[in-house]
PDB file of C-alpha atoms in Angstrom:
ATOM      1  CA  ALA T 677      54.253 127.391 119.884  1.00 59.00           C
ATOM      2  CA  ILE T 678      50.740 126.001 119.590  1.00 75.00           C
ATOM      3  CA  LEU T 679      50.615 126.098 115.795  1.00 86.00           C
ATOM      4  CA  THR T 680      51.977 123.119 113.878  1.00 88.00           C
ATOM      5  CA  ALA T 681      53.806 123.182 110.546  1.00 92.00           C
ATOM      6  CA  ASP T 682      50.492 122.238 108.890  1.00 95.00           C
ATOM      7  CA  HIS T 683      48.825 125.258 110.508  1.00 95.00           C
ATOM      8  CA  TRP T 684      51.573 127.532 109.197  1.00 96.00           C
ATOM      9  CA  GLN T 685      51.224 126.033 105.712  1.00 97.00           C
ATOM     10  CA  GLU T 686      47.490 126.755 105.772  1.00 97.00           C
ATOM     11  CA  ILE T 687      48.063 130.308 107.011  1.00 97.00           C
ATOM     12  CA  ALA T 688      50.588 130.863 104.209  1.00 97.00           C
ATOM     13  CA  ARG T 689      48.140 129.464 101.659  1.00 97.00           C
ATOM     14  CA  ARG T 690      45.382 131.808 102.836  1.00 97.00           C
ATOM     15  CA  MET T 691      47.582 134.864 103.438  1.00 97.00           C
ATOM     16  CA  PRO T 692      50.668 134.541 101.231  1.00 94.00           C
ATOM     17  CA  ARG T 693      51.716 138.174 101.794  1.00 94.00           C
ATOM     18  CA  LEU T 694      51.627 137.878 105.584  1.00 96.00           C
ATOM     19  CA  ARG T 695      54.766 138.939 107.429  1.00 96.00           C
ATOM     20  CA  VAL T 696      55.617 136.891 110.514  1.00 96.00           C
ATOM     21  CA  VAL T 697      57.541 138.213 113.521  1.00 95.00           C
ATOM     22  CA  ILE T 698      58.962 135.523 115.785  1.00 93.00           C
ATOM     23  CA  GLY T 699      60.180 136.486 119.237  1.00 91.00           C
ATOM     24  CA  VAL T 700      62.839 134.099 120.514  1.00 91.00           C
ATOM     25  CA  ARG T 701      64.338 133.970 123.972  1.00 88.00           C
ATOM     26  CA  ASN T 702      67.331 132.200 125.410  1.00 89.00           C
ATOM     27  CA  PRO T 703      65.803 128.800 126.257  1.00 90.00           C
ATOM     28  CA  VAL T 704      67.563 128.616 129.626  1.00 90.00           C
ATOM     29  CA  ARG T 705      66.193 132.027 130.634  1.00 88.00           C
ATOM     30  CA  ARG T 706      62.740 131.087 129.342  1.00 87.00           C
ATOM     31  CA  ALA T 707      62.770 127.789 131.227  1.00 88.00           C
ATOM     32  CA  TRP T 708      63.967 129.414 134.442  1.00 87.00           C
ATOM     33  CA  SER T 709      61.287 132.085 134.099  1.00 84.00           C
ATOM     34  CA  GLY T 710      58.636 129.356 133.995  1.00 82.00           C
ATOM     35  CA  LEU T 711      60.225 127.435 136.838  1.00 84.00           C
ATOM     36  CA  SER T 712      60.560 130.485 139.058  1.00 82.00           C
ATOM     37  CA  MET T 713      56.913 131.374 138.433  1.00 79.00           C
ATOM     38  CA  TYR T 714      55.975 127.962 139.801  1.00 76.00           C
ATOM     39  CA  PHE T 715      58.369 128.450 142.721  1.00 73.00           C
ATOM     40  CA  ARG T 716      56.816 131.823 143.573  1.00 73.00           C
ATOM     41  CA  GLY T 717      53.424 130.126 143.400  1.00 70.00           C
ATOM     42  CA  GLY T 718      54.548 127.574 145.990  1.00 70.00           C
ATOM     43  CA  GLN T 719      54.661 124.555 143.688  1.00 69.00           C
ATOM     44  CA  PHE T 720      58.386 123.985 144.236  1.00 65.00           C
ATOM     45  CA  ALA T 721      59.618 124.239 147.787  1.00 66.00           C
ATOM     46  CA  PRO T 722      62.554 124.394 148.077  1.00 76.00           C
ATOM     47  CA  LEU T 723      63.851 125.404 144.647  1.00 77.00           C
ATOM     48  CA  PRO T 724      63.791 122.580 142.090  1.00 82.00           C
ATOM     49  CA  THR T 725      66.680 120.175 141.743  1.00 88.00           C
ATOM     50  CA  PRO T 726      68.390 119.871 138.346  1.00 93.00           C
ATOM     51  CA  ASP T 727      66.390 116.703 137.612  1.00 93.00           C
ATOM     52  CA  GLU T 728      63.101 118.398 138.567  1.00 88.00           C
ATOM     53  CA  ALA T 729      63.977 121.350 136.332  1.00 89.00           C
ATOM     54  CA  ILE T 730      64.586 119.112 133.297  1.00 92.00           C
ATOM     55  CA  GLU T 731      61.455 117.077 134.024  1.00 90.00           C
ATOM     56  CA  PHE T 732      59.463 120.326 134.226  1.00 87.00           C
ATOM     57  CA  VAL T 733      60.593 121.653 130.822  1.00 87.00           C
ATOM     58  CA  GLU T 734      59.995 118.296 129.173  1.00 88.00           C
ATOM     59  CA  THR T 735      56.344 117.971 130.251  1.00 83.00           C
ATOM     60  CA  SER T 736      54.031 118.376 127.285  1.00 64.00           C
ATOM     61  CA  ILE T 737      52.645 121.788 128.229  1.00 74.00           C
ATOM     62  CA  HIS T 738      56.090 123.308 128.789  1.00 76.00           C
ATOM     63  CA  ARG T 739      57.837 121.444 125.981  1.00 78.00           C
ATOM     64  CA  ARG T 740      55.731 123.305 123.415  1.00 73.00           C
ATOM     65  CA  VAL T 741      57.221 126.628 124.495  1.00 74.00           C
ATOM     66  CA  SER T 742      60.694 125.345 125.351  1.00 78.00           C
ATOM     67  CA  TYR T 743      61.722 124.480 121.801  1.00 86.00           C
ATOM     68  CA  GLN T 744      61.278 127.689 119.851  1.00 90.00           C
ATOM     69  CA  SER T 745      63.481 126.435 117.010  1.00 91.00           C
ATOM     70  CA  GLU T 746      60.602 124.102 116.077  1.00 90.00           C
ATOM     71  CA  VAL T 747      58.408 127.177 115.567  1.00 91.00           C
ATOM     72  CA  VAL T 748      61.116 128.838 113.470  1.00 93.00           C
ATOM     73  CA  ARG T 749      61.436 125.701 111.293  1.00 93.00           C
ATOM     74  CA  ALA T 750      57.647 125.443 110.876  1.00 93.00           C
ATOM     75  CA  VAL T 751      57.318 129.104 109.840  1.00 95.00           C
ATOM     76  CA  ARG T 752      60.308 128.848 107.490  1.00 95.00           C
ATOM     77  CA  SER T 753      58.744 125.804 105.842  1.00 95.00           C
ATOM     78  CA  ALA T 754      55.669 127.888 104.992  1.00 96.00           C
ATOM     79  CA  PHE T 755      56.943 131.407 104.251  1.00 97.00           C
ATOM     80  CA  PRO T 756      59.827 132.816 102.242  1.00 96.00           C
ATOM     81  CA  GLU T 757      62.640 134.242 104.356  1.00 95.00           C
ATOM     82  CA  HIS T 758      61.863 137.862 103.376  1.00 95.00           C
ATOM     83  CA  ARG T 759      58.473 137.499 105.116  1.00 96.00           C
ATOM     84  CA  ILE T 760      59.996 136.437 108.459  1.00 96.00           C
ATOM     85  CA  LEU T 761      61.611 138.605 111.130  1.00 95.00           C
ATOM     86  CA  ILE T 762      63.225 136.920 114.120  1.00 94.00           C
ATOM     87  CA  VAL T 763      63.628 139.165 117.151  1.00 92.00           C
ATOM     88  CA  ALA T 764      65.457 138.251 120.353  1.00 90.00           C
ATOM     89  CA  VAL T 765      63.044 139.106 123.156  1.00 86.00           C
ATOM     90  CA  ASP T 766      65.918 140.388 125.296  1.00 84.00           C
ATOM     91  CA  ASP T 767      66.676 142.970 122.591  1.00 86.00           C
ATOM     92  CA  ILE T 768      63.265 144.523 123.201  1.00 83.00           C
ATOM     93  CA  VAL T 769      64.498 145.395 126.689  1.00 79.00           C
ATOM     94  CA  GLU T 770      68.150 146.057 125.904  1.00 83.00           C
ATOM     95  CA  ASP T 771      67.857 147.903 122.561  1.00 85.00           C
ATOM     96  CA  THR T 772      64.248 148.954 122.061  1.00 84.00           C
ATOM     97  CA  ASP T 773      65.083 151.578 119.431  1.00 86.00           C
ATOM     98  CA  GLU T 774      66.927 149.062 117.234  1.00 89.00           C
ATOM     99  CA  VAL T 775      64.071 146.553 117.506  1.00 89.00           C
ATOM    100  CA  LEU T 776      61.588 149.267 116.511  1.00 89.00           C
ATOM    101  CA  ARG T 777      63.808 150.246 113.572  1.00 91.00           C
ATOM    102  CA  ARG T 778      64.009 146.632 112.376  1.00 92.00           C
ATOM    103  CA  PHE T 779      60.278 146.106 112.899  1.00 92.00           C
ATOM    104  CA  GLY T 780      59.472 149.310 110.998  1.00 93.00           C
ATOM    105  CA  ALA T 781      61.771 148.368 108.120  1.00 94.00           C
ATOM    106  CA  PHE T 782      60.222 144.879 108.005  1.00 96.00           C
ATOM    107  CA  THR T 783      56.583 146.008 108.092  1.00 93.00           C
ATOM    108  CA  GLY T 784      56.821 149.404 106.448  1.00 91.00           C
ATOM    109  CA  ALA T 785      55.160 150.907 109.524  1.00 88.00           C
ATOM    110  CA  ARG T 786      56.179 154.318 110.794  1.00 83.00           C
ATOM    111  CA  LEU T 787      56.895 153.834 114.468  1.00 81.00           C
ATOM    112  CA  ARG T 788      57.443 156.381 117.194  1.00 80.00           C
ATOM    113  CA  PRO T 789      59.980 155.921 119.982  1.00 76.00           C
ATOM    114  CA  VAL T 790      58.594 154.373 123.142  1.00 74.00           C
ATOM    115  CA  PRO T 791      59.760 154.574 126.748  1.00 75.00           C
ATOM    116  CA  PRO T 792      62.316 151.904 127.653  1.00 68.00           C
ATOM    117  CA  VAL T 793      60.931 148.535 128.667  1.00 64.00           C
ATOM    118  CA  ARG T 794      61.764 147.559 132.234  1.00 68.00           C
ATOM    119  CA  ALA T 795      62.600 143.951 132.940  1.00 64.00           C
ATOM    120  CA  THR T 796      61.167 142.421 136.076  1.00 67.00           C
ATOM    121  CA  GLU T 797      63.480 140.972 138.694  1.00 65.00           C
ATOM    122  CA  GLN T 798      63.676 137.220 139.013  1.00 72.00           C
ATOM    123  CA  ILE T 799      65.052 134.842 141.571  1.00 78.00           C
ATOM    124  CA  PRO T 800      68.410 133.729 140.139  1.00 84.00           C
ATOM    125  CA  PRO T 801      68.620 130.020 139.347  1.00 88.00           C
ATOM    126  CA  PRO T 802      70.723 127.800 141.591  1.00 89.00           C
ATOM    127  CA  VAL T 803      74.083 127.140 139.926  1.00 93.00           C
ATOM    128  CA  ASP T 804      73.431 123.397 139.539  1.00 94.00           C
ATOM    129  CA  VAL T 805      69.988 123.973 137.994  1.00 93.00           C
ATOM    130  CA  GLU T 806      71.352 126.572 135.582  1.00 93.00           C
ATOM    131  CA  ALA T 807      74.176 124.202 134.572  1.00 95.00           C
ATOM    132  CA  ALA T 808      71.676 121.380 133.938  1.00 95.00           C
ATOM    133  CA  LEU T 809      69.462 123.671 131.845  1.00 94.00           C
ATOM    134  CA  LEU T 810      72.481 124.951 129.880  1.00 93.00           C
ATOM    135  CA  ARG T 811      73.485 121.365 129.015  1.00 95.00           C
ATOM    136  CA  HIS T 812      69.896 120.384 128.245  1.00 94.00           C
ATOM    137  CA  PHE T 813      69.258 123.325 125.902  1.00 93.00           C
ATOM    138  CA  MET T 814      72.700 123.555 124.255  1.00 93.00           C
ATOM    139  CA  GLU T 815      71.509 122.425 120.800  1.00 93.00           C
ATOM    140  CA  GLU T 816      68.305 124.479 121.056  1.00 92.00           C
ATOM    141  CA  THR T 817      70.293 127.600 121.937  1.00 92.00           C
ATOM    142  CA  GLU T 818      72.652 127.025 119.005  1.00 92.00           C
ATOM    143  CA  ALA T 819      69.708 126.512 116.631  1.00 93.00           C
ATOM    144  CA  LEU T 820      68.048 129.748 117.755  1.00 91.00           C
ATOM    145  CA  GLU T 821      71.289 131.712 117.546  1.00 90.00           C
ATOM    146  CA  SER T 822      71.830 130.408 114.041  1.00 91.00           C
ATOM    147  CA  ALA T 823      68.246 131.225 113.033  1.00 90.00           C
ATOM    148  CA  GLY T 824      68.411 134.738 114.419  1.00 85.00           C
ATOM    149  CA  GLY T 825      71.969 135.460 113.333  1.00 82.00           C
ATOM    150  CA  ARG T 826      73.117 136.522 116.814  1.00 80.00           C
ATOM    151  CA  ARG T 827      73.943 135.235 120.251  1.00 83.00           C
ATOM    152  CA  LEU T 828      71.090 135.142 122.736  1.00 81.00           C
ATOM    153  CA  ALA T 829      71.621 136.832 126.084  1.00 75.00           C
ATOM    154  CA  ALA T 830      72.652 134.336 128.756  1.00 71.00           C
TER     155      ALA T 830
END
C-alpha cells in the first residue's frame, strides 16, 4: 500500500516479466484487526465508538492500508492481467491447498503441501462498530470482490 501508481509503472518498466501477487482482505476485518490491536495495546479504553473507528481508518497511516482496491488499480495500470494474481488472505487460512495450487500455476513453481495455517483469535467488534465499518467500506468491499472474482469472508 506504500507504492504509488508511478512506482508500479517504474517497476513494470524495469521488470516487465514480473508477476505480482496481491493479497486482499475484507476491509472491515482488516480495519477491526488494526483497531483491536490498538485496543489490546491500551490506546482505546473502552472499545472505540463507531465514530472513533471511522476516524481511525481514515487517518493517513491507516488509510493507506484500508483501501486495497487502490493498490489493485495501480498494479493493473502497470501490468497486464496475466501477470497479476489476486489472493484473498482468508483463503490462505481456509483453503491453503487451493491457494498453493493457484500460486504454483501462476508462478510455475513446484510447491509442497504445508501444515494448515491457524488464525489467531480476536476480540469481536461491537455490533455498532461493525455496522459502521460495513457501511463505510461497502464500495471498497465491492471493488475488491469484483477485482478478485469472489466474495470476501465477512
